[in-house]
Structure formats: C-alpha cells, structure tokens
DNA sequence: AATTCGTGCAACCGCTCCCAC
DNA sequence: TGTGGGAGCGGTTGCACGAAT
C-alpha cells in the first residue's frame, strides 16, 4: 500500500544520471510502464515519481523556465473560468505547458491577488508614468451605515452621472456583500487614480467570492490580464454602467468627466481611520498591466470632440 | 552585510479512475 | 462482479533565489 514505508526509494531532486536512465526507458518502451522502471532495478524511484519527472521536465518541447506569455495567461484565465481547476485539461490547450506549470501559475496569481485585495491600508491605482503622486480630489459616496438602508441599495448616495466616450455613465451602489461603510473610493480624472480603502482587512470569502462572481470583463478594451484583474474588481468597476436615457430626468447637461468630489479627508471611513491617502503605499499599481492605464487615457475632451 | 520576505517551481502526497484479471 | 495495481490528477509542501529592508 501507499502508506507503507518502502526501503531504498529515492526522493527529492533528480540527478542527471537518473534523468538519463529515465529517458532511455522512454526511448525503449515509450512513456508508460513507469513502475517497471523500479521493478527492473533501473531506478530507485516510484513509478509515480518517474512519470512526474517525465511529464514535467523531460518530455520534449516543454517550455521550461519560460514565463507565461500574455496569450497563454489569457487562455489559462478563460479556461479556468470554463473548466475550473482542471489543470491537466487546461494544459492540453497550451503546447509545451504541463498541468503543474498551469497549477503553479494560477496559484501564484491567486496569492498575488489575495495579497492585493487583503491589504488593510489604502490601495491606490496610479499610472505607471506617474511615479510621484499628487494629492487628489476624491469622490465622496457618503457611505454611511446610519439610518435605514433601502431594501435594494446600501445607504450610499450615488454621485451624479457623467459622459464618458459618448456614453452616459452612472455610479451604482456596491453589492450588498461589500459593506459600504467599510470602503471609500477616490478617483482622480487627471491621474486616473482609484483608491479603495477598506476599514477591515477582508477575509478570504469576502475578497475572493465577490470578485469571481458576475464577472463581465470589458473584452473590447483591455488585454486578458487586465480583464481578469478587472473582473476581480468587478464590484467596483461595475459601478460604471451605461445609463439609460430614460433614467435622466431633468434634461440638465451632464459633465464630460467623472465629477470631482470632496477631498479624501471627507470620506467617512478614511476619516474614521485617519488614513492619509497621500502617504498610501503604491502597492497595487505594479501588479496591473500597463495597458489598463492606457485605456483610461485620455480624458474625455470637452472642447475637442470629433 | 545580514536578515527577512515574497515568489517560482519541483516534487511529493493522497485520492480517484480505469482496466485487466 | 469484485479486486488490485497502475496511471493520472489536484492540492500541498519545501526549497532556492532574488529583492527589499
């Protein structure tokens, strides 16, 4: 049985000589009969270990030590959404990649995202070309837990709609799963910064589940990586939705850019936590692909519309 | 220069599936 | 039909290495 301690079984890193023996076996017998390698006394390795070594390292045409390309990442992300954690199945769509590669890639990615999303201090998006950050105006959503929340929406007052790329955009309330009072946003139309400050570090279910649900990446705007990351931030990016004309009542002209709001300091939760946004670490930004910010540029041009 | 921390990756473990007998 | 062994798969661990402090 598997649990029994077997004498003379080698474990750990493979030596070049062992690889050679394994390769010779495959040349002779093909990639099968793994357990016979040990029974014949060729190697002191289990059949499983031999198979794993062949599949992950010795097989021809493997892309060993080669980072996942953007296209490969896109494929993994799409197929993971489709198949779930079926790494072997996903790997069949990626020539030269093994299930282990895909699994490792995905788990590092998850770790990175988890770290980003659970950062207890302010998180800031900023353009890579803006290494020095300036104090910015921020939206105030007036997120207050006081009073009776409406049956549908949290008790956040939404900012007014505005025009972006010929579309009327409105901000909609966050999903209930995200406590409105625990987060404050600030956007900067000049630097395209969005700061999310959470009052409490999110636990795993809070940070992962909502970002995986209702994902509707903007497929026409961003690269796959960006789309995937945006999908995980869906509760926030979904706030920007096209507004039906019928929802506009008074016929007043709309601003051509996101409205400016009260200074950061006025954000309820930030105020409560005395968070200084100007001192917030630029911790998130480097984890986002640059094209994400490319798409945010340029600002709607009020005078120079074509 | 030493230490800490984060990350990538190779390999192992436990489980399930499949198939020959 | 039941059973045992091999193969395959997904989860997890541990180590090496580079960057940051």
Coordinates of C-alpha atoms (C1' of nucleotides) in Angstrom, one line a residue:
Chain A
X1 CA 0.0 0.0 0.0
X2 CA 0.9 3.6 -0.4
X3 CA 1.3 4.3 3.3
X4 CA 3.9 1.7 3.9
X5 CA 7.5 2.8 4.3
X6 CA 9.5 1.3 1.5
X7 CA 13.2 0.9 1.8
X8 CA 15.5 2.2 -0.9
X9 CA 13.1 4.6 -2.5
X10 CA 14.8 7.7 -3.6
X11 CA 13.0 11.1 -3.2
X12 CA 13.9 14.6 -3.9
X13 CA 15.6 16.3 -6.7
X14 CA 16.6 14.3 -9.7
X15 CA 20.2 13.8 -10.8
X16 CA 21.3 14.0 -14.4
X17 CA 22.1 10.3 -14.4
X18 CA 18.6 9.4 -13.2
X19 CA 17.2 11.6 -16.0
X20 CA 19.3 9.7 -18.5
X21 CA 18.1 6.4 -17.3
X22 CA 14.5 7.6 -17.5
X23 CA 15.0 8.9 -21.0
X24 CA 16.5 5.7 -22.1
X25 CA 13.5 3.8 -20.7
X26 CA 11.1 6.1 -22.6
X27 CA 13.1 5.7 -25.7
X28 CA 12.8 1.9 -25.4
X29 CA 9.3 1.4 -24.0
X30 CA 7.6 4.7 -24.6
X31 CA 6.1 6.9 -21.8
X32 CA 4.4 4.1 -20.0
X33 CA 5.2 1.1 -17.7
X34 CA 6.5 3.5 -15.1
X35 CA 6.5 1.1 -12.3
X36 CA 8.6 -1.3 -14.3
X37 CA 11.5 1.1 -14.1
X38 CA 11.9 0.3 -10.4
X39 CA 11.0 -3.3 -10.7
X40 CA 13.7 -3.8 -13.3
X41 CA 16.1 -2.0 -10.9
X42 CA 16.8 0.8 -13.3
X43 CA 16.0 3.5 -10.7
X44 CA 15.1 3.6 -7.1
X45 CA 12.2 5.8 -7.8
X46 CA 8.5 5.0 -7.7
X47 CA 6.6 4.8 -10.9
X48 CA 4.7 7.9 -10.0
X49 CA 7.9 9.8 -9.5
X50 CA 9.2 8.7 -12.8
X51 CA 6.1 9.6 -14.6
X52 CA 6.0 13.0 -13.0
X53 CA 9.6 13.7 -13.9
X54 CA 9.0 12.8 -17.5
X55 CA 5.8 14.8 -17.8
X56 CA 7.0 17.9 -16.1
X57 CA 10.7 18.1 -17.1
X58 CA 11.9 15.5 -19.6
X59 CA 9.1 15.5 -22.2
X60 CA 10.2 17.0 -25.5
X61 CA 9.1 20.5 -26.5
X62 CA 8.5 21.7 -22.9
X63 CA 8.8 25.4 -22.3
X64 CA 10.9 25.0 -19.2
X65 CA 11.9 28.2 -17.5
X66 CA 9.8 30.3 -19.8
X67 CA 7.3 32.7 -18.4
X68 CA 3.7 32.5 -19.5
X69 CA 3.1 34.8 -22.4
X70 CA 0.1 37.2 -22.3
X71 CA -1.7 34.9 -24.7
X72 CA -1.0 31.9 -22.5
X73 CA -2.3 33.8 -19.5
X74 CA -5.4 34.7 -21.4
X75 CA -6.0 31.1 -22.3
X76 CA -5.5 29.9 -18.7
X77 CA -7.8 32.5 -17.3
X78 CA -10.5 31.8 -19.8
X79 CA -10.2 28.0 -19.5
X80 CA -10.1 28.2 -15.7
X81 CA -13.3 30.1 -15.7
X82 CA -14.7 27.4 -18.0
X83 CA -13.4 24.2 -16.6
X84 CA -12.4 25.1 -13.0
X85 CA -9.2 23.7 -11.6
X86 CA -8.8 21.1 -14.3
X87 CA -5.2 21.8 -14.8
X88 CA -4.4 18.8 -17.0
X89 CA -7.3 19.7 -19.2
X90 CA -6.3 23.3 -19.4
X91 CA -2.7 22.3 -20.1
X92 CA -3.8 20.4 -23.2
X93 CA -4.6 23.8 -24.8
X94 CA -1.1 25.1 -24.0
X95 CA 1.6 23.5 -26.1
X96 CA 4.7 23.0 -24.0
X97 CA 3.0 23.6 -20.7
X98 CA 2.3 21.0 -18.1
X99 CA -0.6 20.8 -15.6
X100 CA 2.0 21.6 -12.9
X101 CA 3.0 24.7 -14.8
X102 CA -0.6 25.9 -15.1
X103 CA -1.3 25.0 -11.5
X104 CA 1.8 26.9 -10.3
X105 CA 1.0 29.8 -12.5
X106 CA -2.5 30.0 -11.2
X107 CA -1.7 29.6 -7.6
X108 CA 1.0 32.4 -7.7
X109 CA -1.5 34.6 -9.4
X110 CA -4.1 33.9 -6.7
X111 CA -1.7 34.6 -4.0
X112 CA -0.7 37.9 -5.6
X113 CA -4.3 38.9 -5.9
X114 CA -5.2 37.8 -2.5
X115 CA -2.4 39.9 -1.1
X116 CA -3.6 42.9 -3.1
X117 CA -7.1 42.5 -2.0
X118 CA -6.4 42.0 1.6
X119 CA -4.1 44.9 2.0
X120 CA -5.5 46.6 5.1
X121 CA -4.3 50.0 4.2
X122 CA -5.2 52.2 1.3
X123 CA -4.9 50.7 -2.1
X124 CA -4.1 53.0 -5.0
X125 CA -4.2 52.7 -8.7
X126 CA -2.0 55.1 -10.5
X127 CA -0.4 55.4 -13.8
X128 CA 3.0 53.9 -14.3
X129 CA 4.1 57.1 -15.8
X130 CA 3.2 58.9 -12.6
X131 CA 5.7 57.8 -10.1
X132 CA 5.1 60.8 -7.9
X133 CA 1.6 61.0 -6.7
X134 CA -0.2 64.2 -6.1
X135 CA -2.9 65.0 -3.7
X136 CA -6.2 64.4 -5.5
X137 CA -9.8 65.1 -5.3
X138 CA -11.9 62.2 -4.4
X139 CA -15.5 61.1 -4.7
X140 CA -17.5 61.1 -1.6
X141 CA -20.1 58.4 -1.7
X142 CA -21.4 59.5 1.6
X143 CA -21.3 55.9 2.7
X144 CA -23.0 55.9 6.0
X145 CA -24.4 53.0 7.9
X146 CA -26.6 55.3 9.8
X147 CA -30.3 55.3 9.1
X148 CA -32.5 52.7 7.5
X149 CA -31.0 51.3 4.3
X150 CA -33.3 51.0 1.4
X151 CA -34.4 47.5 0.5
X152 CA -32.4 47.4 -2.6
X153 CA -29.3 49.5 -2.2
X154 CA -26.9 50.3 0.5
X155 CA -27.2 53.6 2.1
X156 CA -24.7 55.2 -0.2
X157 CA -25.7 58.3 -2.1
X158 CA -24.6 57.9 -5.7
X159 CA -22.6 60.6 -7.4
X160 CA -24.3 62.2 -10.4
X161 CA -24.0 60.6 -13.9
X162 CA -21.4 61.9 -16.4
X163 CA -20.5 61.4 -20.0
X164 CA -17.6 59.1 -21.0
X165 CA -16.8 58.2 -24.5
X166 CA -20.2 59.3 -25.7
X167 CA -21.9 57.1 -23.1
X168 CA -23.7 58.4 -20.1
X169 CA -22.2 56.8 -17.1
X170 CA -23.6 56.5 -13.7
X171 CA -22.3 55.1 -10.5
X172 CA -24.4 52.4 -9.0
X173 CA -24.3 51.1 -5.4
X174 CA -22.0 48.4 -4.5
X175 CA -23.3 44.9 -4.0
X176 CA -24.5 44.2 -0.5
X177 CA -21.7 41.8 0.1
X178 CA -19.3 44.7 0.2
X179 CA -20.1 46.7 3.3
X180 CA -20.5 50.2 2.0
X181 CA -19.2 51.8 5.2
X182 CA -16.0 49.8 5.1
X183 CA -14.8 51.1 1.8
X184 CA -14.1 54.5 0.3
X185 CA -13.2 55.3 -3.2
X186 CA -11.3 58.2 -4.7
X187 CA -10.9 58.8 -8.3
X188 CA -8.7 61.3 -10.0
X189 CA -9.7 62.2 -13.5
X190 CA -6.3 63.6 -14.2
X191 CA -4.2 60.8 -12.9
X192 CA -6.9 58.1 -13.2
X193 CA -6.4 57.0 -9.7
X194 CA -8.8 55.0 -7.8
X195 CA -8.3 54.4 -4.2
X196 CA -10.1 51.7 -2.3
X197 CA -9.7 51.8 1.4
X198 CA -11.2 49.1 3.5
X199 CA -11.7 49.5 7.1
X200 CA -11.3 45.9 7.9
X201 CA -9.0 43.5 6.2
X202 CA -11.1 41.3 4.1
X203 CA -11.3 37.7 5.0
X204 CA -11.0 35.2 2.2
X205 CA -14.6 34.7 1.4
X206 CA -15.1 38.4 1.2
X207 CA -12.2 39.1 -1.0
X208 CA -12.4 36.1 -3.4
X209 CA -16.0 35.2 -3.9
X210 CA -17.4 38.6 -4.9
X211 CA -14.7 39.1 -7.3
X212 CA -15.3 35.9 -9.1
X213 CA -19.0 36.3 -9.4
X214 CA -20.8 38.3 -12.1
X215 CA -17.6 38.8 -14.0
X216 CA -18.2 40.7 -17.2
X217 CA -14.8 41.7 -18.5
X218 CA -14.7 44.5 -20.9
X219 CA -13.4 42.3 -23.7
X220 CA -13.0 45.0 -26.2
X221 CA -10.9 47.4 -24.1
X222 CA -8.3 45.5 -22.2
X223 CA -5.8 42.7 -22.5
X224 CA -6.7 39.4 -21.0
X225 CA -4.7 40.1 -17.9
X226 CA -6.3 43.4 -17.3
X227 CA -9.7 41.9 -18.0
X228 CA -9.1 39.2 -15.5
X229 CA -8.0 41.6 -12.9
X230 CA -10.8 43.9 -13.6
X231 CA -13.2 41.0 -13.3
X232 CA -11.9 40.5 -9.8
X233 CA -12.6 44.1 -9.0
X234 CA -16.0 43.9 -10.6
X235 CA -17.9 45.2 -7.6
X236 CA -16.0 48.4 -8.2
X237 CA -15.7 48.6 -11.9
X238 CA -19.3 47.5 -12.4
X239 CA -20.2 50.7 -10.7
X240 CA -19.6 52.4 -14.0
X241 CA -22.5 51.4 -16.1
X242 CA -24.2 52.9 -19.2
X243 CA -27.2 54.8 -18.1
X244 CA -30.5 54.5 -19.9
X245 CA -31.7 57.8 -21.3
X246 CA -35.0 57.4 -19.6
X247 CA -33.3 57.5 -16.3
X248 CA -32.2 61.0 -16.9
X249 CA -35.0 63.3 -15.7
X250 CA -34.4 66.9 -15.8
X251 CA -32.5 67.4 -19.1
X252 CA -29.7 69.2 -17.4
X253 CA -26.3 68.9 -19.3
X254 CA -24.1 66.2 -17.9
X255 CA -20.4 66.7 -17.1
X256 CA -17.9 65.3 -19.6
X257 CA -15.9 63.6 -16.9
X258 CA -16.4 62.0 -13.6
X259 CA -17.5 64.6 -11.1
X260 CA -15.0 65.8 -8.6
X261 CA -15.9 65.2 -5.1
X262 CA -14.9 66.3 -1.7
X263 CA -11.3 65.8 -0.6
X264 CA -10.2 62.5 0.5
X265 CA -10.3 63.5 4.1
X266 CA -14.1 63.7 3.9
X267 CA -14.5 60.1 3.2
X268 CA -16.3 58.6 6.2
X269 CA -14.2 55.5 6.7
X270 CA -11.0 57.2 5.9
X271 CA -11.7 59.9 8.3
X272 CA -12.6 57.4 10.9
X273 CA -9.3 55.6 10.3
X274 CA -7.4 58.8 9.9
X275 CA -5.9 57.4 6.7
X276 CA -3.6 59.8 4.9
X277 CA -4.0 58.9 1.2
X278 CA -1.0 60.9 0.2
X279 CA 1.1 58.5 2.2
X280 CA -0.6 55.4 1.0
X281 CA 1.9 52.9 -0.5
X282 CA 1.8 52.4 -4.2
X283 CA 1.4 48.8 -3.5
X284 CA -1.1 47.8 -6.1
X285 CA -0.2 49.6 -9.1
X286 CA 2.8 47.5 -10.1
X287 CA 0.6 44.4 -10.3
X288 CA -1.5 45.8 -13.1
X289 CA -0.6 45.7 -16.7
X290 CA 0.2 49.0 -18.3
X291 CA -2.4 48.7 -20.9
X292 CA -5.0 49.0 -18.2
X293 CA -4.0 52.6 -17.8
X294 CA -3.6 53.2 -21.4
X295 CA -7.3 52.6 -21.8
X296 CA -8.1 55.1 -19.1
X297 CA -6.3 57.7 -21.1
X298 CA -7.1 60.2 -22.5
X299 CA -9.7 62.1 -20.6
X300 CA -12.9 63.0 -22.4
X301 CA -12.1 66.1 -24.3
X302 CA -14.8 68.6 -23.8
X303 CA -13.8 71.1 -26.4
X304 CA -12.2 68.9 -29.0
X305 CA -14.9 66.3 -29.7
X306 CA -14.8 64.8 -33.1
Chain B
dA1 C1' 26.5 42.5 5.2
dA2 C1' 22.8 40.2 7.3
dT3 C1' 18.2 39.2 7.6
dT4 C1' 13.5 38.9 6.1
dC5 C1' 10.1 38.3 2.8
dG6 C1' 7.9 37.1 -1.4
dT7 C1' 7.9 34.3 -5.3
dG8 C1' 8.5 30.5 -8.5
dC9 C1' 9.0 25.9 -9.1
dA10 C1' 10.0 20.9 -8.5
dA11 C1' 8.4 17.2 -6.3
dC12 C1' 5.5 14.6 -3.1
dC13 C1' 1.0 13.0 -1.2
dG14 C1' -3.5 11.3 -1.3
dC15 C1' -7.2 10.4 -3.8
dT16 C1' -9.9 8.7 -7.9
dC17 C1' -10.3 6.4 -12.1
dC18 C1' -9.5 2.8 -15.2
dC19 C1' -8.7 -1.7 -16.7
dA20 C1' -7.1 -6.4 -16.6
dC21 C1' -7.8 -10.5 -14.4
Chain C
dT1 C1' -18.8 -8.6 -10.2
dG2 C1' -15.1 -7.7 -7.2
dT3 C1' -10.4 -6.6 -6.6
dG4 C1' -5.7 -5.0 -7.0
dG5 C1' -2.4 -2.3 -9.3
dG6 C1' -1.0 1.3 -12.4
dA7 C1' -1.8 5.8 -14.1
dG8 C1' -3.5 10.4 -13.7
dC9 C1' -4.9 14.5 -11.3
dG10 C1' -5.3 18.3 -8.0
dG11 C1' -3.6 20.0 -3.7
dT12 C1' 0.2 20.9 -0.9
dT13 C1' 4.9 21.4 0.7
dG14 C1' 9.5 22.8 0.9
dC15 C1' 13.5 24.8 -1.0
dA16 C1' 16.2 28.1 -3.7
dC17 C1' 16.7 32.5 -5.1
dG18 C1' 16.3 37.4 -5.7
dA19 C1' 14.5 41.8 -3.8
dA20 C1' 13.7 44.6 -0.1
dT21 C1' 14.9 46.3 4.4

